[in-house]
Amino acid sequence: MNIVVCVKQVPDTATERKLRSDDSTIDRSANGVINELCEYAVEDALKLKEAHGGEVTVLTMGPDQATDAIRKALAMGADKAVHLSDEALHGSDALSTSYALSQALKKIGFDVVILGSESTDARTGMLAAMLAERLGVPQLTLASKIEVDGSAISIHRQTDYGYDKVEATLPAVVSVVEKPDPFKPRYPSFKGIMAAKKKPIEKIGVADAEIDPAQIGLAAAWSVVSDFTAAPPRGKGVVVNDEGDGGTKAAEFLVSKKFI
Amino acid sequence: MPRVPRLGRELSPEQADVVALARRFAAEEIRPRAREVDEGDHVFPREIWAKAAKAGLTSFMIPEEYGGGGVTDLVTQCLVQEELCHGDISIGNLITSGGFFASPVLELGTPSQRERLLAPLAGDDPPLTALATTEPGVGSDAASITTRAERDGDHYVLTGQKTWISNAPFAEWFVVFATVAPGTRSKGVTAFVVHRDAPGFTVGAPMPKMGQRGIACAELFLDGVRVPVADRLGGEGQGFRGLMRTFDASRVLIAAACTGLSRAALDVSLAYAKEREQFGTPIIGHQAVAFRLADMAAKTDVSALLTRRAADLYDSGHPITEEAAIAKLTASENAVWCAWAAMQTFGGWGYSREFLVEKWLRDAKLEELEEGTSDIQRLIISRSLARS
């Protein structure tokens, strides 16, 4: 099975994240890490490969330093990577990103494409659906479990009442959600880390993927960030001294905020 | 965010990756279990060991040709050791304990012995191993080993007693040091590989300890244990050389472990001092507390830098007996001091078993004692000075 995992590098959520003052895009000069949900996507891809054979290819769109995220995915056990990197892609919104990735995916070829359901930076959560539309294949979104049987693919989608089982035929696009232990992404092993440096990373540009430059980048974006302000620092909380009525006061506070 | 000493050196991408792995493993798998493993007292934390093995953390120091992670340079080994021990020093020491067994095998063993003994350590379900030097009457003066190895045809017969053997209660394979020529000091010391099930080989009950309870220690009793000649590592009398080279590296690794513990002590103390308010201000605003934190940072960085220097020298093939002793002496005493300082910063809460600092103080103390006490390290350093 030919499995492609889309992996994104995002600014570390543990550090202060900023938008660039010149064009309001995300400041990617900060410490970049692999998007957490992408690690789940890699884990699910590796599990599919272990069960059904085949190959796992990592596809990343992003600047040069995104190779760190690629290497992480390779260290976890992916076989090879394609890095779509081009100045012209800077400022692409979700719609043009889905176009660029779909072009790259057509070039790579796939039976299944797996993505994290959203990234911690832009958090649109729309890419999987857009990608499936662009590619003309079924979308199986928000999967907590993936099963493949021949050309049939099914997922579990968590709901308030249990889960929905959603089925489709390959090829398909799947987006995955966070899962508890023991389904957490594996640690990249030492051997994996050492092996990763020998695995091929194919670097391609806009022309290689036959991407129309008019449909990508800041100029082609359908969404525009017109303004932004930094979040105000968190104020001091309300301190309630418990003089025997702490429980009541806490309950009154929760009622006033409509929590209860 | 944990504070990492800046050494003025860029890590290679691979080093950065393995350090990140060790750091994450320490934070997610080790630190949360530290208290429970301590309270369990000499219970082998099998699940942590298994998870660590799967990530390659128990065998990263074994060469690639035997299936290990191939991180054979001491610098990177120290970086990993430091991170694991930032999580918990006793669990960190447990995870990397295979390195102590592997070291004399690599130093003295033949290619076929290396393959046979090291490949299982890099497998999916690696056995615990142990290194047996110390005897009831033989501690710091390792050349005076009395455990006897007598040749009998194509076997040696081992008789004697070992004590304080880390991992012994659960280890499958042991490297046992014995002498083939009593009274000749280091000249007779020879290394043998002994399996736990060998007839005449008995492991005592786990020894009760003050700290580092994640590693169980026990006595070994050798009563006419027959060891095939094929399980002798190196020639007769070569054991002491293998032992000293092992100690040079292991002392630097202890220094790295101590750096990890010192960093952990500083991290929690700093966070607590910023959060805990007394007299209307976070206690870091009180100079008595703030200056102690400054001293912790200074000592922690000294430990890190001395560790790095010794590891760098080792990797470039230089003799490092003096520098390893300086690193081990300084880092272990700094670790005890930093754990003390952490407890002082936490005040009464530091004395509570709700926090880990009291445990770290107990754990740190071992490092001033094992692999040569601080007294012995000073002896090594001063002898080296006298020779110069």
XYZ file of C-alpha atoms in Angstrom:
648
model
C 0.000 0.000 0.000
C 1.256 3.424 -0.935
C 0.674 5.628 2.122
C 1.441 9.342 2.116
C 1.441 11.323 5.364
C 1.209 15.077 5.206
C 3.369 16.535 7.944
C 3.572 20.164 8.957
C 6.138 22.010 10.974
C 4.619 24.511 13.397
C 6.009 26.976 15.935
C 6.538 25.259 19.287
C 3.364 25.663 21.328
C 5.493 25.866 24.456
C 7.020 29.143 23.273
C 5.448 32.510 22.506
C 4.008 32.416 18.999
C 3.882 35.523 16.859
C 2.560 36.844 13.579
C 4.912 38.748 11.324
C 4.333 42.490 11.375
C 5.036 42.906 7.637
C 2.498 40.499 6.101
C 0.576 39.050 9.075
C 1.711 35.499 8.336
C 2.941 33.177 11.066
C 6.484 33.891 12.167
C 8.213 30.621 11.285
C 11.651 31.759 12.403
C 10.676 30.624 15.905
C 11.568 27.178 17.207
C 9.779 24.793 14.833
C 8.461 21.396 15.853
C 6.422 18.718 14.129
C 2.692 19.411 14.582
C 1.503 17.074 17.315
C -1.445 15.657 15.377
C 0.904 14.930 12.471
C 2.757 12.559 14.802
C -0.519 10.685 15.251
C -0.896 10.630 11.457
C 2.601 9.144 11.095
C 1.820 6.561 13.788
C -1.386 5.512 11.994
C 0.465 5.334 8.689
C 3.171 3.127 10.193
C 0.530 0.851 11.744
C -1.149 0.462 8.318
C 2.187 -0.357 6.757
C 2.968 -2.903 9.488
C -0.403 -4.581 8.890
C -0.587 -4.417 5.099
C 2.926 -3.779 3.825
C 3.831 -1.012 1.435
C 5.636 2.237 1.895
C 5.136 5.406 3.927
C 6.084 8.677 2.248
C 6.185 11.934 4.176
C 5.000 15.028 2.311
C 5.786 18.418 3.769
C 5.145 21.872 2.404
C 7.157 24.517 4.158
C 10.414 26.448 4.300
C 13.848 24.828 4.478
C 13.853 24.417 8.246
C 10.808 22.124 7.929
C 13.327 19.321 7.276
C 13.456 18.963 11.069
C 9.828 17.823 11.083
C 10.520 15.526 8.130
C 13.494 13.947 9.882
C 11.360 13.326 12.938
C 8.776 11.467 10.846
C 11.533 9.481 9.123
C 13.049 8.646 12.521
C 9.698 7.270 13.627
C 9.896 4.859 10.699
C 8.594 6.479 7.491
C 10.510 5.350 4.412
C 11.104 8.517 2.413
C 10.032 12.102 2.113
C 9.083 14.748 -0.392
C 9.686 18.331 0.671
C 7.733 20.900 -1.332
C 9.567 24.134 -0.734
C 9.362 27.311 -2.767
C 9.431 31.027 -1.978
C 6.310 31.387 -4.131
C 4.336 29.320 -1.598
C 4.842 31.837 1.220
C 1.560 33.149 2.572
C -0.623 30.436 1.009
C -3.923 30.026 2.846
C -5.693 26.720 3.407
C -7.274 26.763 -0.036
C -4.053 27.326 -1.960
C -2.163 24.962 0.347
C -4.682 22.245 -0.520
C -4.118 22.988 -4.204
C -0.322 22.831 -3.912
C -0.378 19.639 -1.852
C -2.887 18.018 -4.228
C -0.552 18.691 -7.145
C 2.351 17.147 -5.239
C 0.194 14.162 -4.266
C -0.779 13.559 -7.898
C 2.893 13.430 -8.714
C 3.779 11.092 -5.813
C 0.749 8.798 -6.239
C -1.088 7.280 -3.257
C -3.580 4.716 -2.022
C -4.275 6.646 1.139
C -3.316 10.112 2.360
C -3.248 10.618 6.135
C -3.188 14.001 7.874
C -3.583 15.347 11.364
C -7.053 16.856 11.660
C -5.609 20.311 12.338
C -2.380 22.145 13.011
C -1.595 24.055 16.178
C -0.714 27.210 14.231
C -3.484 28.016 11.733
C -6.036 25.602 13.213
C -8.419 25.757 10.257
C -9.053 22.010 10.335
C -10.208 22.200 6.717
C -7.248 20.879 4.787
C -8.241 17.207 4.647
C -11.670 18.016 3.215
C -10.244 20.467 0.698
C -7.564 18.011 -0.334
C -10.090 15.231 -0.895
C -12.187 17.532 -3.079
C -9.152 18.619 -5.079
C -8.126 15.009 -5.600
C -11.661 13.775 -6.252
C -11.427 11.027 -3.632
C -13.492 10.234 -0.506
C -12.703 12.062 2.744
C -12.732 10.221 6.069
C -12.229 12.926 8.632
C -11.586 12.958 12.390
C -10.632 9.295 12.536
C -9.768 7.689 15.857
C -9.148 4.308 14.212
C -8.350 3.260 10.637
C -8.938 -0.167 9.125
C -8.162 -1.313 5.600
C -9.507 -4.487 4.008
C -8.541 -4.886 0.377
C -9.737 -1.762 -1.368
C -12.158 -0.879 1.429
C -11.173 1.597 4.128
C -13.149 2.404 7.255
C -12.644 4.682 10.189
C -14.098 5.257 13.635
C -15.208 8.834 14.207
C -15.721 9.637 17.878
C -19.153 11.072 18.741
C -20.993 12.004 21.923
C -22.913 8.726 21.778
C -20.025 6.424 20.836
C -18.543 6.372 17.364
C -19.617 6.425 13.756
C -18.108 3.883 11.410
C -17.453 5.612 8.093
C -16.512 3.541 5.054
C -15.096 4.372 1.655
C -13.102 2.868 -1.172
C -9.421 3.533 -1.718
C -7.845 5.830 -2.682
C -8.976 8.164 0.082
C -7.937 11.021 2.366
C -8.049 10.427 6.129
C -7.600 12.968 8.911
C -6.839 11.690 12.398
C -7.423 12.919 15.934
C -5.505 12.603 19.168
C -5.785 9.284 20.962
C -4.939 8.147 24.483
C -2.225 5.667 25.380
C -1.526 2.989 24.088
C -2.335 4.581 20.724
C 0.027 7.512 21.218
C 2.705 8.046 18.597
C 5.787 5.912 19.128
C 9.070 7.447 20.182
C 11.485 7.738 17.311
C 14.022 5.067 18.264
C 17.775 5.589 18.337
C 18.136 3.282 15.374
C 15.391 5.224 13.634
C 17.162 8.518 14.286
C 20.412 7.143 12.895
C 18.659 5.524 9.936
C 16.724 8.704 9.153
C 19.803 10.523 7.961
C 20.264 7.912 5.230
C 16.654 8.050 4.013
C 15.945 10.025 0.859
C 14.317 13.468 1.058
C 13.311 14.650 -2.407
C 13.133 18.411 -2.580
C 10.716 19.781 -5.148
C 9.610 23.267 -6.121
C 6.459 24.730 -7.602
C 7.477 23.926 -11.174
C 8.343 20.291 -10.357
C 4.837 19.713 -9.011
C 3.236 21.562 -11.928
C 1.711 24.097 -9.569
C 0.230 27.205 -11.200
C 1.974 30.150 -9.461
C -1.162 32.263 -9.902
C -3.072 30.028 -7.497
C -0.648 30.118 -4.558
C 1.042 32.506 -2.152
C -0.135 35.570 -0.320
C -1.548 37.223 -3.455
C -3.823 34.287 -4.272
C -5.102 33.826 -0.726
C -8.896 33.897 -0.361
C -8.629 34.758 3.288
C -6.908 37.926 4.452
C -5.675 38.799 7.920
C -6.777 42.433 8.081
C -5.592 43.138 11.584
C -4.403 41.446 14.730
C -3.553 42.366 18.271
C -1.678 40.463 20.914
C -3.846 38.762 23.497
C -3.969 40.789 26.710
C -2.009 39.279 29.574
C -4.109 37.175 31.886
C -5.469 39.172 34.782
C -5.289 38.029 38.354
C -7.982 35.509 39.198
C -10.557 35.972 41.904
C -9.315 34.737 45.241
C -12.007 33.400 47.540
C -11.045 33.042 51.189
C -12.772 30.016 52.533
C -14.508 31.032 55.760
C -16.738 28.038 55.812
C -18.673 29.227 52.749
C -15.982 28.572 50.108
C -18.087 25.961 48.335
C -21.059 28.297 48.025
C -18.894 31.149 46.768
C -17.219 28.892 44.207
C -20.638 27.701 43.028
C -21.913 31.302 42.809
C -18.888 32.197 40.674
C -19.523 29.267 38.323
C -23.208 30.241 38.062
C -22.254 33.855 37.271
C -20.107 32.565 34.392
C -22.929 30.252 33.279
C -20.789 27.122 33.834
C -23.463 25.636 36.049
C 10.861 25.178 30.475
C 13.766 23.203 31.912
C 17.027 25.109 32.018
C 19.744 23.477 29.938
C 23.350 24.545 30.606
C 24.804 26.302 27.568
C 28.139 24.744 26.713
C 28.927 26.897 23.712
C 28.768 23.864 21.424
C 26.281 23.209 18.671
C 24.745 19.759 18.765
C 24.768 17.810 15.511
C 21.271 17.182 14.123
C 21.486 13.543 15.259
C 22.660 14.560 18.731
C 19.811 17.053 18.946
C 17.354 14.319 17.971
C 18.608 11.747 20.481
C 18.733 14.364 23.228
C 15.157 15.369 22.369
C 14.094 11.720 22.526
C 15.780 11.202 25.900
C 14.324 14.443 27.256
C 10.810 13.543 26.183
C 11.113 10.002 27.498
C 12.401 11.344 30.810
C 9.535 13.817 31.151
C 6.749 11.486 30.039
C 7.831 8.046 31.214
C 10.436 8.451 33.936
C 9.651 11.463 36.143
C 5.975 10.522 36.677
C 7.042 7.085 37.966
C 9.976 8.225 40.095
C 8.154 8.304 43.419
C 6.426 4.982 42.883
C 9.674 3.220 41.954
C 11.335 4.687 45.047
C 8.516 3.593 47.333
C 8.437 0.169 45.679
C 12.019 -0.335 46.911
C 14.096 -2.638 44.745
C 11.222 -3.576 42.441
C 12.337 -3.741 38.829
C 10.215 -1.221 36.855
C 9.766 -3.649 34.004
C 7.360 -1.552 31.895
C 9.699 1.447 31.854
C 12.558 -0.866 30.914
C 10.476 -2.402 28.093
C 9.398 0.996 26.747
C 12.942 2.296 26.938
C 14.177 -0.808 25.118
C 11.652 -0.267 22.344
C 12.889 3.277 21.856
C 16.467 1.972 21.819
C 17.401 3.779 25.033
C 18.741 0.645 26.729
C 21.088 -0.212 23.871
C 21.970 3.079 22.206
C 25.577 2.778 23.391
C 26.102 -0.618 21.739
C 27.770 -0.508 18.307
C 25.533 -0.738 15.265
C 27.226 -3.953 14.080
C 25.744 -5.742 17.116
C 22.327 -4.237 16.565
C 22.684 -1.329 18.976
C 22.084 2.356 18.413
C 25.715 2.944 17.514
C 26.151 5.959 19.779
C 29.648 4.954 20.794
C 31.006 8.411 21.571
C 31.056 9.317 25.237
C 29.940 12.902 24.591
C 26.557 11.850 23.195
C 26.218 9.068 25.763
C 26.673 11.696 28.478
C 24.060 13.984 26.919
C 21.544 11.135 26.926
C 22.496 10.057 30.461
C 22.024 13.631 31.681
C 18.546 13.874 30.175
C 17.370 10.493 31.468
C 18.672 11.352 34.942
C 16.929 14.715 34.801
C 13.810 12.542 34.839
C 15.104 10.369 37.668
C 18.671 9.382 38.406
C 17.984 5.846 39.573
C 15.697 4.975 36.658
C 18.096 6.738 34.283
C 20.991 4.702 35.636
C 18.920 1.547 35.305
C 18.051 2.222 31.661
C 21.684 2.675 30.639
C 23.047 -0.082 32.894
C 23.649 -2.385 29.927
C 26.550 -0.109 29.050
C 28.493 -1.224 32.135
C 28.239 -4.850 31.062
C 28.952 -4.004 27.429
C 32.049 -1.991 28.206
C 34.414 -4.823 29.274
C 32.907 -7.065 26.571
C 33.837 -4.457 23.958
C 37.174 -3.699 25.577
C 38.347 -7.286 26.101
C 36.036 -9.638 24.182
C 36.641 -11.406 20.880
C 34.372 -10.579 17.916
C 32.358 -13.767 18.475
C 31.969 -13.043 22.208
C 30.803 -9.537 21.385
C 28.273 -10.822 18.916
C 26.984 -13.503 21.285
C 26.778 -11.265 24.371
C 25.849 -7.892 22.949
C 23.285 -8.738 20.259
C 20.677 -9.875 22.860
C 21.083 -6.533 24.659
C 19.966 -4.797 21.490
C 17.005 -7.142 20.944
C 13.335 -6.526 21.603
C 13.354 -8.013 25.081
C 16.822 -7.271 26.413
C 17.992 -8.981 29.608
C 19.312 -7.022 32.559
C 23.031 -7.418 33.083
C 25.527 -6.689 35.822
C 29.183 -6.041 36.465
C 30.659 -7.675 39.571
C 33.820 -6.244 41.090
C 33.200 -5.210 44.697
C 33.694 -7.796 47.435
C 32.923 -7.659 51.151
C 36.572 -6.822 51.870
C 37.399 -5.186 48.547
C 35.936 -1.806 47.735
C 38.070 1.043 46.553
C 41.169 -1.133 46.200
C 39.900 -3.145 43.241
C 43.278 -4.748 42.560
C 43.002 -6.710 45.786
C 40.142 -8.895 44.506
C 40.089 -12.274 46.254
C 37.439 -14.156 44.233
C 39.471 -17.036 42.880
C 39.509 -18.398 39.323
C 41.315 -21.722 39.018
C 41.920 -23.333 35.658
C 40.592 -26.878 35.336
C 40.945 -28.224 31.785
C 38.837 -26.105 29.464
C 37.042 -24.486 32.395
C 37.762 -22.093 35.214
C 36.352 -22.725 38.649
C 35.209 -19.525 40.370
C 34.943 -19.279 44.132
C 34.284 -16.209 46.217
C 31.777 -13.554 47.149
C 30.710 -10.246 45.605
C 28.625 -7.509 47.130
C 26.799 -4.330 46.133
C 26.243 -5.713 42.648
C 23.783 -3.431 40.860
C 20.990 -5.226 38.986
C 22.022 -8.571 40.515
C 18.519 -9.551 41.728
C 17.180 -9.424 38.151
C 20.252 -9.728 35.923
C 20.658 -12.628 33.516
C 24.322 -12.157 32.625
C 27.199 -11.037 34.853
C 30.749 -9.993 34.120
C 32.610 -11.261 37.173
C 36.130 -10.150 38.003
C 38.293 -12.774 39.708
C 41.983 -13.423 40.133
C 43.934 -16.293 38.627
C 46.982 -15.453 40.756
C 46.146 -14.406 44.314
C 48.623 -12.043 45.894
C 49.742 -10.532 42.602
C 47.270 -7.656 42.796
C 46.137 -6.357 39.403
C 48.307 -8.842 37.479
C 45.935 -11.721 38.186
C 42.617 -9.935 37.661
C 40.620 -11.604 34.891
C 37.094 -11.033 33.573
C 34.560 -13.840 33.123
C 31.013 -13.918 31.822
C 28.701 -15.926 34.077
C 25.046 -16.769 33.541
C 22.651 -16.447 36.440
C 21.685 -20.138 36.234
C 25.262 -21.466 36.404
C 25.487 -24.217 39.068
C 27.094 -22.888 42.249
C 26.093 -19.297 41.458
C 23.696 -17.765 43.992
C 22.254 -14.267 44.176
C 21.422 -12.891 47.618
C 18.385 -10.898 48.672
C 18.115 -7.274 47.514
C 20.057 -4.996 49.862
C 18.069 -2.269 51.631
C 19.269 1.160 50.503
C 18.900 4.833 51.366
C 18.176 5.924 47.785
C 18.452 5.024 44.094
C 16.003 2.251 44.765
C 15.177 1.803 41.093
C 18.398 -0.181 40.903
C 18.394 -3.259 43.062
C 21.710 -4.420 44.504
C 22.601 -7.806 45.942
C 25.428 -10.090 46.967
C 26.713 -12.897 44.755
C 28.000 -16.192 46.068
C 30.254 -18.230 43.797
C 30.757 -21.754 45.041
C 32.817 -23.657 42.510
C 31.090 -22.088 39.489
C 32.480 -23.716 36.329
C 32.995 -21.179 33.548
C 34.091 -22.350 30.081
C 37.359 -20.833 28.852
C 35.308 -19.422 25.957
C 33.588 -17.159 28.514
C 36.785 -15.532 29.679
C 37.005 -11.956 28.397
C 40.516 -11.104 27.247
C 43.590 -12.928 28.510
C 44.455 -13.889 32.066
C 45.442 -10.771 33.965
C 43.911 -8.379 31.446
C 40.801 -7.794 33.505
C 42.152 -4.874 35.483
C 42.939 -2.927 32.338
C 39.391 -3.494 31.071
C 38.060 -2.474 34.448
C 40.026 0.765 34.600
C 38.979 1.787 31.093
C 35.373 0.984 32.035
C 35.720 3.104 35.174
C 37.165 6.047 33.249
C 34.065 6.146 31.055
C 31.603 5.274 33.799
C 32.881 8.023 36.079
C 32.187 10.559 33.366
C 28.719 9.066 32.877
C 28.128 9.411 36.624
C 29.127 13.054 36.321
C 26.560 13.414 33.518
C 23.907 11.727 35.664
C 24.742 14.138 38.495
C 24.408 17.081 36.118
C 20.934 15.829 35.224
C 19.950 15.585 38.890
C 21.381 19.052 39.638
C 19.423 20.509 36.721
C 16.237 18.853 37.957
C 16.824 20.274 41.449
C 17.357 23.746 39.997
C 14.322 23.544 37.702
C 11.879 22.647 40.461
C 13.476 25.080 42.919
C 13.281 27.939 40.438
C 9.642 27.209 39.634
C 8.790 26.929 43.321
C 10.663 30.125 44.238
C 8.745 32.060 41.595
C 5.408 30.711 42.746
C 5.687 30.467 46.529
C 4.881 33.775 48.202
C 5.987 34.828 51.659
C 6.036 38.319 53.125
C 3.968 39.446 50.156
C 6.418 38.499 47.428
C 7.521 35.360 45.577
C 10.421 33.963 47.614
C 12.801 34.432 44.667
C 12.490 38.105 45.622
C 14.303 37.293 48.864
C 18.010 37.454 48.301
C 18.792 34.495 50.541
C 16.742 32.301 48.238
C 17.753 33.971 44.982
C 21.478 33.684 45.691
C 21.132 30.018 46.530
C 19.482 29.513 43.145
C 22.406 31.370 41.561
C 24.828 29.017 43.276
C 22.811 26.031 42.034
C 23.052 27.311 38.463
C 26.785 27.944 38.802
C 27.467 24.491 40.229
C 25.235 22.767 37.686
C 27.057 24.425 34.816
C 30.441 23.492 36.270
C 29.302 19.870 36.420
C 28.108 20.007 32.807
C 31.322 21.593 31.562
C 33.667 19.235 33.422
C 31.645 16.294 32.133
C 31.913 17.572 28.599
C 35.663 18.124 28.882
C 36.321 14.604 30.149
C 34.048 13.084 27.484
C 35.699 15.111 24.723
C 39.146 13.953 25.853
C 37.972 10.335 26.093
C 36.525 10.454 22.580
C 39.756 11.776 21.148
C 41.628 8.858 22.696
C 43.420 10.663 25.521
C 43.932 9.133 28.944
C 41.385 10.784 31.206
C 41.917 9.267 34.633
C 42.501 12.663 36.247
C 39.792 14.529 34.325
C 37.243 11.739 34.874
C 37.964 11.831 38.603
C 37.641 15.632 38.677
C 34.330 15.468 36.786
C 32.931 12.710 38.987
C 34.120 14.285 42.247
C 32.809 17.739 41.399
C 29.530 16.733 39.785
C 28.586 14.289 42.557
C 29.335 16.799 45.314
C 27.471 19.475 43.349
C 24.487 17.147 42.957
C 24.311 16.527 46.700
C 24.626 20.261 47.293
C 21.961 21.114 44.719
C 19.559 18.556 46.180
C 20.241 20.050 49.625
C 19.683 23.548 48.201
C 16.420 22.437 46.610
C 15.209 21.111 49.945
C 16.258 24.345 51.614
C 14.304 26.320 48.999
C 11.207 24.197 49.502
C 11.514 24.558 53.253
C 9.347 22.122 55.170
C 7.729 20.945 51.961
C 11.104 19.752 50.765
C 11.163 17.337 53.683
C 7.784 15.974 52.641
C 7.597 12.888 50.474
C 4.966 14.734 48.435
C 7.866 16.308 46.555
C 10.846 14.605 44.979
C 13.609 16.749 46.445
C 14.018 14.624 49.584
C 14.401 11.617 47.311
C 16.946 13.390 45.162
C 19.023 14.190 48.238
C 19.031 10.482 49.124
C 19.720 9.520 45.509
C 22.533 12.024 45.008
C 24.478 10.772 48.016
C 25.193 7.472 46.265
C 27.178 9.265 43.586
C 29.736 10.434 46.162
C 30.253 6.775 47.017
C 29.929 4.486 44.000
C 32.657 3.798 41.452
C 35.187 5.212 43.887
C 34.218 7.465 46.788
C 35.035 11.156 46.730
C 38.049 10.236 48.888
C 39.270 7.900 46.169
C 38.676 10.501 43.467
C 40.832 12.933 45.456
C 43.467 10.208 45.805
C 43.459 9.671 42.032
C 43.698 13.388 41.319
C 46.413 14.035 43.896
C 48.483 11.051 42.731
C 48.224 12.347 39.218
C 49.399 15.762 40.429
C 52.291 14.193 42.323
C 53.400 12.300 39.219
C 53.334 15.393 37.036
